[in-house]
XYZ file of C-alpha atoms in Angstrom:
239
model
C 124.650 124.254 18.457
C 125.900 126.183 21.447
C 126.637 124.135 24.554
C 124.434 124.933 27.571
C 126.356 126.460 30.380
C 126.604 124.246 33.410
C 124.869 125.757 36.458
C 127.366 126.429 39.165
C 126.680 125.242 42.699
C 127.221 127.974 45.246
C 130.152 127.261 47.505
C 129.208 126.480 51.124
C 130.909 128.434 53.775
C 132.841 126.357 56.246
C 133.410 122.602 56.284
C 129.978 120.965 56.740
C 131.533 117.481 56.990
C 133.404 118.586 60.087
C 130.191 119.898 61.635
C 128.365 116.647 60.831
C 131.201 114.578 62.314
C 131.144 116.615 65.510
C 127.390 116.100 65.823
C 127.698 112.323 65.364
C 130.495 112.184 67.921
C 128.406 114.145 70.419
C 125.428 111.841 69.874
C 127.619 108.770 70.314
C 129.058 110.211 73.522
C 125.566 111.009 74.770
C 124.298 107.467 74.201
C 127.415 105.929 75.755
C 126.807 108.198 78.733
C 123.207 107.002 78.988
C 124.292 103.378 78.699
C 126.796 103.807 81.521
C 124.010 105.124 83.755
C 121.818 102.204 82.714
C 124.540 99.727 83.692
C 124.899 101.311 87.109
C 121.142 101.183 87.655
C 121.053 97.481 86.770
C 123.751 96.745 89.326
C 121.859 98.688 91.970
C 118.664 96.903 91.023
C 120.374 93.524 91.358
C 121.651 94.484 94.800
C 118.147 95.556 95.766
C 116.799 92.151 94.671
C 119.525 90.384 96.632
C 118.676 92.449 99.702
C 114.962 91.644 99.325
C 115.736 87.936 99.057
C 117.956 88.273 102.096
C 115.120 89.683 104.164
C 113.535 86.253 104.383
C 116.330 84.937 106.597
C 114.813 83.431 109.742
C 117.646 84.085 112.151
C 118.856 87.295 113.780
C 120.980 89.583 111.676
C 119.151 88.981 108.419
C 120.898 87.855 105.239
C 122.874 89.716 102.616
C 122.929 87.965 99.271
C 125.877 89.731 97.599
C 129.025 87.966 98.864
C 132.364 89.758 98.985
C 130.824 93.111 98.029
C 130.070 96.269 99.906
C 126.397 97.190 100.164
C 125.566 100.864 100.642
C 123.205 101.859 103.419
C 122.505 105.553 102.963
C 125.911 107.070 102.198
C 127.912 104.559 104.247
C 129.242 101.362 102.633
C 128.662 98.290 104.766
C 130.566 95.053 104.347
C 128.463 92.029 105.384
C 129.934 90.122 108.328
C 130.696 86.418 108.436
C 127.754 85.957 110.840
C 125.377 87.244 108.138
C 126.548 84.617 105.660
C 126.360 81.946 108.340
C 122.733 82.910 109.032
C 121.923 82.743 105.319
C 123.257 79.196 105.105
C 121.436 78.215 108.282
C 118.110 79.614 107.023
C 118.404 77.593 103.834
C 119.205 74.457 105.811
C 116.154 74.950 108.051
C 113.823 75.126 105.060
C 115.424 72.066 103.465
C 115.343 70.191 106.778
C 111.595 70.725 107.221
C 110.797 69.646 103.657
C 113.029 66.565 103.849
C 111.543 65.583 107.200
C 108.005 65.794 105.851
C 108.957 63.699 102.831
C 110.814 61.089 104.894
C 107.926 60.761 107.362
C 105.349 60.740 104.554
C 103.645 63.767 106.065
C 103.419 65.939 102.965
C 99.684 65.465 102.346
C 97.791 68.607 103.271
C 101.001 70.432 104.261
C 102.678 73.246 102.308
C 105.985 74.872 103.279
C 106.639 78.254 101.714
C 109.000 81.158 102.286
C 107.674 84.661 102.759
C 109.350 87.923 103.695
C 108.268 87.448 107.302
C 109.729 83.941 107.571
C 109.092 80.277 106.823
C 105.401 79.362 106.805
C 104.207 75.788 107.372
C 100.551 75.658 106.324
C 98.544 72.660 107.530
C 94.982 72.126 106.308
C 92.490 71.847 109.127
C 91.221 68.483 107.846
C 94.648 67.050 108.675
C 94.552 68.513 112.185
C 90.992 68.418 113.534
C 87.620 66.742 113.145
C 84.954 69.074 111.742
C 84.099 71.857 114.176
C 86.553 70.545 116.791
C 89.753 71.836 118.364
C 90.983 68.390 119.469
C 94.004 67.255 117.434
C 93.975 63.932 115.606
C 96.680 61.510 116.822
C 98.283 61.726 113.373
C 98.272 65.532 113.675
C 100.113 65.284 116.976
C 102.789 63.209 115.267
C 103.133 65.858 112.564
C 103.385 68.726 115.055
C 105.849 66.748 117.170
C 108.167 66.305 114.181
C 107.944 69.994 113.317
C 108.521 70.923 116.948
C 111.742 68.908 117.135
C 113.198 71.092 114.395
C 111.998 74.514 115.488
C 112.581 74.096 119.226
C 116.326 74.507 118.673
C 115.888 77.840 116.874
C 115.996 81.247 118.569
C 113.221 82.614 116.337
C 109.758 83.585 117.530
C 106.946 81.264 116.423
C 103.531 82.521 115.344
C 100.695 79.976 115.220
C 97.824 81.367 113.161
C 94.356 79.886 112.719
C 92.333 80.487 109.540
C 88.879 79.498 108.313
C 86.777 79.907 105.181
C 83.923 82.418 104.962
C 81.067 79.994 105.659
C 79.326 80.995 108.935
C 79.303 78.423 111.736
C 76.049 76.662 112.471
C 75.801 75.598 116.081
C 78.662 74.249 118.152
C 80.504 75.808 121.098
C 82.026 78.662 119.083
C 80.007 81.691 118.053
C 81.908 82.456 114.874
C 84.859 81.556 112.680
C 87.114 83.997 114.494
C 86.616 82.175 117.776
C 87.122 78.752 116.188
C 90.327 79.839 114.420
C 91.732 81.318 117.632
C 91.037 78.134 119.618
C 92.578 75.932 116.920
C 95.702 78.090 116.867
C 95.879 77.855 120.648
C 95.516 74.059 120.461
C 98.457 73.741 118.050
C 100.541 76.258 120.015
C 99.861 74.409 123.251
C 100.975 71.108 121.762
C 104.149 72.695 120.384
C 105.023 73.752 123.930
C 104.298 70.219 125.160
C 106.832 68.765 122.732
C 109.614 71.086 123.800
C 109.197 74.493 122.128
C 109.687 77.298 124.665
C 106.193 78.750 125.287
C 107.746 82.216 125.633
C 108.597 82.036 121.950
C 105.067 81.091 120.865
C 102.243 83.468 120.089
C 98.838 82.307 118.845
C 96.221 84.278 116.922
C 92.961 83.570 115.107
C 92.238 85.391 111.867
C 88.949 83.736 110.970
C 88.272 84.239 107.260
C 90.163 87.541 106.951
C 93.418 86.108 105.497
C 92.433 83.687 102.707
C 95.098 82.184 100.456
C 92.630 81.943 97.565
C 89.100 83.301 96.966
C 86.366 81.464 98.865
C 84.474 80.725 95.648
C 84.655 76.899 95.456
C 84.655 73.992 97.898
C 88.278 73.258 97.026
C 89.331 76.847 97.651
C 87.493 76.934 100.963
C 89.269 73.720 101.948
C 92.634 75.370 101.203
C 91.756 78.422 103.297
C 90.829 76.328 106.343
C 94.274 75.896 107.847
C 96.682 76.552 110.688
C 99.975 78.257 109.835
C 103.087 77.673 111.924
C 105.376 80.597 111.097
C 109.077 80.711 111.963
C 109.393 84.463 112.080
C 112.326 86.435 110.770
C 113.367 89.636 112.509
C 111.985 91.572 109.507
C 108.523 90.050 109.764
C 108.070 90.132 113.529
């Protein structure tokens, strides 16, 4: 029986393995190129985060959070000064000092200290400060404000005292509405801060009424949280 002739495979022109290798190399180079861009973006993103965190510094000059590195502002590299780092350390110490003082004096109930971009905020619930519907400070509230005042009176920062209420309309009393009550309560706290040694030129007082709630005014507990006076140690960014 005659053997079947083997079908010949047509010869390919050129070296296809070389072409394939070149393509793989180009793809590898492309992805390495992309990765290098990604790494640069991550570094820039980290610097942006550091700069955002630095904005909460409460003293003049702000804070830069990337030590021993140059930070670009526009096209010009800027090396943070020693004063900037000093201010960062001082800002941290102020926050720690307030918290430790409140704990040592057992004054933490109804008081929350938080850090925002505009500065350090000391929120005090109105039930700790005033009788219902009143602007006259409790004796215990005066002790609390005195202790806070002894810390912040040594700082160069501006102080904003801000009154807040819930959204329940007032019924009777000397104040027509929540806005008026919040303004008078802020003024009462600001006035006492000046009495205990804080320069009155550094103090501003404002009433926001129910326009700046921390939480929705949908439960009694939430309304209790929103009724407060905030003492804000303002940073240069937030003023």
